[in-house]
Amino acid sequence: MAKGRFVLSFPPSLVGEPLTYTLVKNYNIITNIHRAKITPEEEGRLVVEMTGELEPAIRYLEEKGVKVEPIAREILVEEEICVHCGACVGVCFSRALSLNTETFEIKFDREKCTLCEFCLKACPVNAISSKF
Amino acid sequence: MKSEKKLSTITLSPHLSPLTRKGCDLMAKTFSEINKKIKKGNAVVLTAEEVIKMADTEGISKVAEKVDVVTTGTFGPMCSSGAFLNFGHSDPPVKMSEVLLNDVPAYGALAAVDAYIGVPAISRTKGMDYGGAHVIEDLINGKEIKLVASSSGTNCYPGKYVETYFTLNDLNQAYLYNPRNAYQNYSCATNSSSKTLFTYMGILMPNLSNATYCSAGQLSPLLKDPYLQTIGIGTRIFLGGATGYVAWEGTQYNTKRKRTEKGIPTGSAATLALVGDLKEMSSDYLRACVMYKYGVSMFVGIGIPIPVLNEEIARTVCIKDSEIYTDIIDYSVPSLSKPVLGKVNYEELRSGTIEINGKKVPTASMSSYKKAREISHILKEWIVEKKFTLTRPVAPLPVEREFKSLKIITREEVKING
Ligand code: SF4
Ligand code: SF4
């Protein structure tokens, strides 16, 4: 049994396919979908945690035309540097970054992050990094 | 001090606001009365957020009666900032005209060893990644700065070149002088075009995909005294973690902006020129920043105490986010006057989503509300601990001031007009 987090990117033509259902049914994979982002024009992006026999499952996905990238990187917000302005929130479309409406502190929800790295550019004080 | 009149706001600025003349105010206080209370340790000081809560439960009259001072705060990027530095003379002395600080050009066309380092100046070697704001922050943090200065040499200043390292302590004077800070409100920015825009209001994604704003709203100093009845030249303030002063009206000061019923301008209006000793400041409240593909700026922490002199001021200090409106501006139009897509208040902006043209648009703040809140609490503490008293302005700020734009004319047109 192996476990890993992956970014699955697939063309619009595959949007309707029951990919995760097949993974569960035919490959005995336990999936935990962290974030799905599908827009009509763009490719779909899915951040998923998979547990099970990963190799055949990944082969299946790749044969279907899905790009499978293991997530080794991690977004890191450095508390010491962050001024809690909220500038990063404006470019984080998966809403992984948000401002707490009570404390007005920045909150990062790793599960929702699609690793697009827009926030790295948006942060005016360089408090965000992408760590391997 | 004894001659100070009860209705001090009226003596300050007689035609400033119709509000001050409304009715007779039995609960009016003066600056000196409040200062006496501060020194005795029995002044009632609340932050702008605290006084809003109090007004909700007890009403404005009670605020006017009980509260002496309301503290405010803001912490946003303010490009029109910088510092004057005096290096002292080298031997032989150099009339420094070209001045580089860690490769960032400073303005040297002042007397021999004075220079002004502007926040947005960028490094000749590192470009936008390091600028004047970073030099100022490094100075505050006690770091060594490389100084390279040159001149053509004069009889009295024979030296032509100097290269050395210095720290903040080595300087004779180092004071922040920010020509335009503390904007009274600022419009909300969005982008209806199909291209991403990189602006001083952050990254504006295409097709109205986000909207950014930059004001501490209900905590913001000039929104709590919208007609500047208590803030003027000489007002002592919190600046960058230290004590500072209002030096002058800020550049682009504008009294012509439309106001809401409560007197709140619905976009950028008044501004302040601020001054303070860099040697006492802290990088917690003065922080260099880079707006991606736009340039270097600096987060400046400012807090201004508002004396609750009368019931009108009690009313304005209690104005809350839901009553402060700003215009939504479409930054995709590359001309000076940009289309207004609507109006929105700060409560809506802070909720995380607003509606523009029927579309739900996520919002993002450029200025830190958390830091603004922190500053309002620090200033409150200073006053409660008797470390900080209020100053009655030496002179009021302008009541009428238009913000003009630059006309582009030819030599011929100058002759015709002249
Ligand atoms: S990389 Fe940054 S902007 Fe992109 S999803 Fe993650 S947190 Fe949000
Ligand atoms: S943009 Fe940077 S400084 Fe501002 S809240 Fe996000 S991480 Fe913090």
CSV table of C-alpha atoms and ligand atoms in Angstrom, one decimal, chain A residues 76-78 81-89 97 99 105-107 119 122-128, chain B residues 287 299 365-366 368, ligand 2:
chain,number,residue,atom,x,y,z
A,76,LEU,CA,4.7,27.8,2.8
A,77,VAL,CA,3.5,31.1,4.4
A,78,GLU,CA,6.2,32.4,6.7
A,81,ILE,CA,7.5,37.8,7.4
A,82,CYS,CA,3.7,37.9,6.6
A,83,VAL,CA,2.0,41.3,7.4
A,84,HIS,CA,-1.5,39.8,6.9
A,85,CYS,CA,-2.4,42.3,4.2
A,86,GLY,CA,-4.4,39.8,2.2
A,87,ALA,CA,-2.9,40.5,-1.2
A,88,CYS,CA,-2.4,36.8,-1.9
A,89,VAL,CA,-6.1,36.1,-1.4
A,97,LEU,CA,-5.7,31.4,1.1
A,99,LEU,CA,-8.4,36.1,5.7
A,105,GLU,CA,-4.9,36.8,9.9
A,106,ILE,CA,-4.1,34.9,6.8
A,107,LYS,CA,-5.2,31.3,6.7
A,119,CYS,CA,0.4,33.8,-4.6
A,122,ALA,CA,1.2,38.5,-5.4
A,123,CYS,CA,2.8,38.6,-1.9
A,124,PRO,CA,4.4,42.0,-1.6
A,125,VAL,CA,6.8,41.0,1.2
A,126,ASN,CA,7.9,37.6,-0.2
A,127,ALA,CA,6.4,35.7,2.7
A,128,ILE,CA,5.3,32.8,0.5
B,287,ARG,CA,8.1,47.4,5.8
B,299,PHE,CA,3.9,49.5,4.2
B,365,SER,CA,-7.2,43.7,0.7
B,366,MET,CA,-3.8,45.4,0.0
B,368,SER,CA,-3.4,44.9,6.7
C,2,SF4,S1,0.3,38.6,0.6
C,2,SF4,FE1,2.0,37.9,1.8
C,2,SF4,S2,2.1,39.3,3.5
C,2,SF4,FE2,0.1,39.6,2.6
C,2,SF4,S3,-1.2,38.1,3.7
C,2,SF4,FE3,-0.5,37.0,1.9
C,2,SF4,S4,1.4,36.0,2.7
C,2,SF4,FE4,0.9,37.5,4.2
